[in-house]
Amino acid sequence: MPCEPCPELSVVVPVYNEEGNVAPFLAALARQQGVRLEVILSDGASSDRTLRSARQLRDGLPFPLTLLEGSKGRGGQLNRGAEAARAETLLFLHIDSSLEDPLALRKALDALREALRSGEKVAGRFALRFGFPGTTPLPYRFYGAKAALDRPGCTHGDQGFLLRRDFFAQVGPFDSSLPLMEDTFLAERVRREGRWLLLPATITTSPRRFLAEGLLPRQTLNAILMNLAHIGQLSLIRCLQTSYRSQDAAARLKLSPFLASLHRAMGDLDAGERRRLWCRTGAYVRANAWQIAFFLDVVTGGLREEGRGGRFLELYDRFLGRLIDNKGGDLGAALLTWLWFRLTLLAAP
């Protein structure tokens, strides 16, 4: 009996209570052409019919489907999937994502192979759009446009991470000790050790979490978590781990309990550590002020091409960004952030 040829791409997908998304996700991958792939669903102890649904569909798929079972935790689930993968190229993907172009994976593999000819360490991510019928609301257009930029903090797992196994061995594995943001940590390790390539296809992701929890509270909390990760306050991230509900449990998010929890945890730090925390927070906020200029580019339709800003971002980088890139700018941003935090706490019910 002839041996089954080794796939050229292993698609690794963490799942937890996703029975409603298994069938459309696998059907979308089945429409991909010109690529020999395998799919690995790495389950985190689902309590619904996720695995049963996948097993029922397995025989009708044009690619091998591997089902892994283990404990809940996206980092660990992704790592188990990578260990089980047979291909030399890995694609870490979310189950609520889809690729409308049937040649998206073929184009992505070809683009990655071409980029690797330079001898650099390269990983690829797709351009991002949110799956709204009709016109995409402005905030989501901003987040999609920002995801195409090659700047720190702009690359996340919902874009898909495409990289060779040897590069993943260098920058990985995903941090399984964290309750969330394992994708962000890996993305920044890729940026330090190599470079990110914007692949020639677009991935569509569901806005379901933002719609369930509320865009403003979820993005505010995401910004807080990104800041804590950037300044190395992992213990404070862990104190907020309940903020990241699994998708099946997502509901309207109230910021006040999490801000109060963070305030208590910060109170346990000594005075010197709290000062350093706010100074580093100021530097992080100041370094991300460019997003205001980029938002103006999106609002005015001034983006010149995908992956680049427009006139407002160019002016910011050339003038204002340089003007505030100093201790005074960091201090001003720290004070404004501290005031926002205190006022938000006081206004919370």
XYZ file of C-alpha atoms in Angstrom:
349
model
C 0.000 0.000 0.000
C 1.609 3.344 -1.002
C 2.523 5.753 1.771
C 0.487 8.917 2.082
C 2.604 11.865 0.879
C 3.765 14.250 3.561
C 1.753 17.486 3.608
C 3.506 20.723 2.698
C 1.448 22.674 5.232
C 0.155 21.809 8.700
C -2.739 24.006 9.868
C -2.871 24.051 13.678
C -6.105 25.270 15.286
C -6.853 25.496 19.023
C -10.511 24.826 19.855
C -12.702 24.959 22.931
C -16.483 24.505 22.775
C -16.645 25.386 19.072
C -19.129 22.825 17.778
C -20.981 25.470 15.767
C -17.838 26.591 13.959
C -16.196 23.266 13.137
C -18.217 22.493 10.005
C -17.955 25.936 8.297
C -14.250 26.204 9.178
C -13.371 22.808 7.715
C -15.581 23.463 4.678
C -13.722 26.721 4.006
C -10.340 24.975 4.200
C -11.631 22.247 1.903
C -12.105 24.914 -0.794
C -8.405 25.786 -0.791
C -6.686 24.696 -3.994
C -3.160 23.900 -5.087
C -1.832 22.968 -1.647
C -1.348 19.649 0.107
C -2.308 20.285 3.696
C -3.277 18.619 6.936
C -5.440 20.122 9.676
C -4.877 19.595 13.391
C -7.628 20.566 15.809
C -6.117 20.819 19.282
C -8.960 20.640 21.769
C -8.809 22.072 25.281
C -11.238 19.741 27.098
C -14.389 20.956 25.350
C -17.644 20.161 27.116
C -19.772 20.307 23.953
C -19.796 18.300 20.695
C -16.736 19.945 19.127
C -14.740 16.737 18.722
C -17.766 14.611 17.827
C -18.709 17.060 15.072
C -15.171 16.970 13.694
C -15.064 13.156 13.720
C -18.332 12.991 11.797
C -16.906 15.244 9.097
C -13.435 13.706 8.864
C -14.077 11.079 6.188
C -15.532 13.620 3.756
C -12.583 16.011 3.832
C -9.947 16.303 1.086
C -7.165 16.477 3.688
C -6.129 14.496 6.782
C -7.707 15.744 10.018
C -6.003 15.057 13.343
C -7.875 15.583 16.608
C -5.873 16.151 19.775
C -7.224 16.226 23.307
C -5.629 17.927 26.288
C -6.066 20.521 28.984
C -7.467 23.969 28.314
C -5.005 26.779 27.570
C -4.423 28.161 24.099
C -0.619 28.245 24.377
C -0.433 24.590 25.361
C -2.998 23.599 22.738
C -0.982 25.332 19.997
C 2.232 23.680 21.162
C 0.643 20.217 21.171
C -0.605 20.844 17.657
C 2.854 21.907 16.480
C 4.395 18.759 17.979
C 1.901 16.590 16.089
C 2.385 18.411 12.761
C 4.094 16.525 9.919
C 4.790 19.386 7.510
C 7.857 21.613 7.522
C 5.643 24.711 7.308
C 3.127 25.530 10.048
C 0.080 27.793 9.960
C -1.439 28.672 13.342
C -5.029 29.697 12.706
C -8.186 30.595 14.654
C -11.340 28.613 14.021
C -13.439 31.761 13.532
C -11.202 32.816 10.627
C -11.687 32.085 6.943
C -9.870 32.607 3.657
C -12.183 33.579 0.828
C -9.590 33.288 -1.949
C -9.344 29.549 -2.830
C -5.660 30.100 -3.674
C -4.854 32.007 -0.478
C -2.745 29.244 1.050
C -0.960 28.523 -2.225
C -0.090 32.197 -2.642
C 1.007 32.423 0.991
C 3.353 29.446 0.722
C 4.867 30.760 -2.497
C 5.382 34.224 -0.972
C 7.035 32.768 2.117
C 9.299 30.553 0.025
C 10.350 33.525 -2.096
C 11.092 35.634 0.986
C 13.182 32.864 2.527
C 15.523 32.852 -0.462
C 17.215 35.915 0.999
C 18.450 33.810 3.891
C 16.487 35.848 6.438
C 14.277 34.391 9.126
C 10.755 35.232 7.954
C 7.231 34.546 9.183
C 4.047 35.510 7.363
C 0.724 36.922 8.458
C -2.369 37.719 6.422
C -4.045 41.063 5.946
C -7.098 41.222 8.203
C -10.725 42.163 7.771
C -13.701 41.672 10.070
C -16.669 39.716 8.803
C -19.497 42.244 8.630
C -22.217 42.154 5.987
C -22.050 45.340 3.963
C -19.817 48.212 5.047
C -17.357 47.467 7.829
C -17.782 49.899 10.772
C -15.007 52.455 11.169
C -13.333 51.041 14.309
C -12.989 47.632 12.673
C -11.590 49.176 9.505
C -8.987 50.873 11.709
C -8.042 47.605 13.431
C -7.836 45.801 10.103
C -5.638 48.497 8.574
C -3.419 48.586 11.675
C -2.887 44.821 11.482
C -1.164 45.277 8.125
C 1.463 47.612 9.603
C 4.861 46.206 10.479
C 5.047 47.870 13.889
C 5.365 46.384 17.384
C 2.037 45.388 18.876
C 0.214 45.253 15.541
C 0.516 41.530 14.818
C -1.890 39.087 16.465
C -3.012 35.491 16.127
C -6.267 36.270 14.321
C -4.141 37.096 11.245
C -2.710 33.573 11.153
C 0.992 32.856 11.738
C 2.791 31.097 8.867
C 6.372 29.984 9.471
C 8.814 27.188 8.924
C 9.236 24.589 11.646
C 12.888 25.492 12.244
C 12.020 29.165 12.807
C 9.225 28.183 15.194
C 11.761 26.085 17.115
C 13.860 29.236 17.420
C 11.154 31.697 18.501
C 8.711 29.277 20.142
C 7.058 27.576 21.761
C 3.988 29.554 22.708
C 4.108 30.571 26.364
C 1.709 28.128 28.029
C 2.175 29.730 31.464
C 0.132 32.778 30.426
C -3.665 32.758 30.371
C -3.719 34.926 27.225
C -1.569 36.928 24.793
C 0.609 33.949 23.893
C 0.237 35.019 20.243
C 1.426 38.572 20.956
C 4.520 37.340 22.776
C 5.424 35.018 19.898
C 4.799 37.778 17.340
C 7.276 40.073 19.051
C 9.886 37.300 19.306
C 9.522 36.836 15.557
C 10.053 40.581 15.100
C 13.223 40.475 17.221
C 14.709 37.379 15.595
C 13.601 37.930 12.005
C 10.882 39.816 10.184
C 7.197 39.671 9.394
C 5.950 39.321 5.832
C 2.487 40.551 4.844
C 1.085 37.699 2.765
C -0.764 38.356 -0.525
C -4.211 37.351 0.737
C -6.777 38.529 3.283
C -8.125 36.581 6.217
C -11.626 37.297 7.480
C -12.175 37.017 11.217
C -15.362 37.127 13.228
C -16.091 40.191 15.400
C -18.116 37.939 17.725
C -16.076 38.646 20.869
C -16.235 42.422 20.413
C -19.967 42.259 19.698
C -20.613 40.107 22.775
C -18.396 42.006 25.219
C -18.571 45.521 23.788
C -15.875 47.038 21.608
C -14.759 49.837 23.945
C -14.394 47.815 27.182
C -12.719 44.892 25.429
C -10.218 47.058 23.559
C -9.537 49.117 26.691
C -8.748 45.953 28.605
C -6.676 44.646 25.703
C -4.638 47.875 25.757
C -4.028 47.491 29.499
C -2.890 43.903 29.021
C -0.628 44.851 26.114
C 0.988 47.524 28.249
C 1.543 45.143 31.180
C 3.083 42.589 28.830
C 5.350 45.187 27.238
C 6.676 46.461 30.569
C 7.175 42.946 31.946
C 4.475 42.966 34.625
C 3.399 39.370 34.015
C 2.186 38.892 37.579
C -0.359 41.659 37.025
C -1.484 40.005 33.796
C -2.115 36.789 35.705
C -4.208 38.631 38.289
C -6.492 39.669 35.400
C -6.733 36.287 33.718
C -10.451 35.997 34.465
C -10.952 38.939 32.094
C -10.451 36.641 29.138
C -13.492 34.398 29.048
C -13.622 31.573 26.546
C -15.659 32.534 23.499
C -18.606 30.345 24.458
C -18.908 32.275 27.757
C -18.371 35.773 26.350
C -20.873 38.361 27.605
C -21.037 42.128 28.149
C -17.749 43.106 29.757
C -17.656 45.420 32.765
C -14.293 47.086 33.273
C -14.720 48.124 36.909
C -14.048 44.717 38.546
C -10.857 44.269 36.555
C -9.603 47.791 37.191
C -10.293 47.340 40.907
C -8.418 44.025 40.885
C -5.500 45.653 39.082
C -5.496 48.560 41.552
C -5.290 46.143 44.491
C -2.482 44.166 42.859
C -0.552 47.361 42.146
C -1.021 48.372 45.783
C 0.928 45.264 46.804
C 3.997 46.568 44.959
C 6.499 48.684 46.849
C 6.587 52.411 46.138
C 9.653 52.210 43.910
C 8.150 49.447 41.795
C 4.916 51.398 41.402
C 6.851 54.462 40.205
C 8.756 52.341 37.709
C 5.495 50.789 36.533
C 3.954 54.190 35.799
C 7.138 55.500 34.156
C 7.296 52.474 31.871
C 3.585 52.761 31.187
C 4.113 56.378 30.138
C 6.857 55.339 27.740
C 4.605 52.640 26.262
C 1.629 54.977 25.835
C 3.799 57.697 24.307
C 5.342 55.195 21.900
C 1.849 54.232 20.715
C 0.550 57.765 20.215
C 1.117 57.275 16.479
C -2.175 55.351 16.421
C -4.085 58.651 16.709
C -2.458 59.889 13.501
C -3.066 56.565 11.806
C -6.726 56.663 12.828
C -7.026 60.029 11.094
C -5.571 58.466 7.947
C -8.238 55.744 8.095
C -11.061 58.226 8.766
C -10.043 60.492 5.890
C -9.346 57.640 3.495
C -5.729 58.718 3.320
C -4.063 55.300 3.391
C -1.695 55.054 0.445
C -1.445 51.277 0.259
C -1.933 48.230 2.421
C 0.693 48.000 5.131
C 1.482 51.727 5.073
C -0.036 54.840 6.597
C -0.882 58.120 4.991
C -0.137 61.812 5.376
C -1.068 62.077 9.063
C 1.113 59.153 10.122
C 3.966 60.426 7.976
C 3.765 63.853 9.618
C 3.588 62.297 13.055
C 6.671 60.135 12.460
C 8.587 63.039 10.969
C 7.732 65.741 13.518
C 5.502 65.082 16.541
C 6.803 61.597 17.246
C 10.358 62.912 17.438
C 9.302 65.906 19.518
C 7.769 63.795 22.311
C 10.317 60.952 22.185
C 11.989 61.913 25.451
C 11.531 61.723 29.221
C 9.205 64.713 29.171
C 6.909 62.979 26.689
C 7.006 59.781 28.766
C 6.156 61.699 31.946
C 3.276 63.548 30.301
C 1.825 60.288 28.981
C 2.261 58.645 32.398
C 0.388 61.469 34.129
C -2.467 61.394 31.632
C -2.751 57.612 31.933
C -2.670 57.773 35.735
C -5.437 60.396 35.716
C -7.554 58.284 33.362
C -7.084 55.242 35.581
C -8.021 57.084 38.787
C -11.029 58.833 37.269
C -12.271 55.586 35.737
C -11.997 53.866 39.114
C -13.885 56.681 40.820
C -16.624 56.667 38.187
C -17.066 52.896 38.315
C -20.249 51.678 40.050
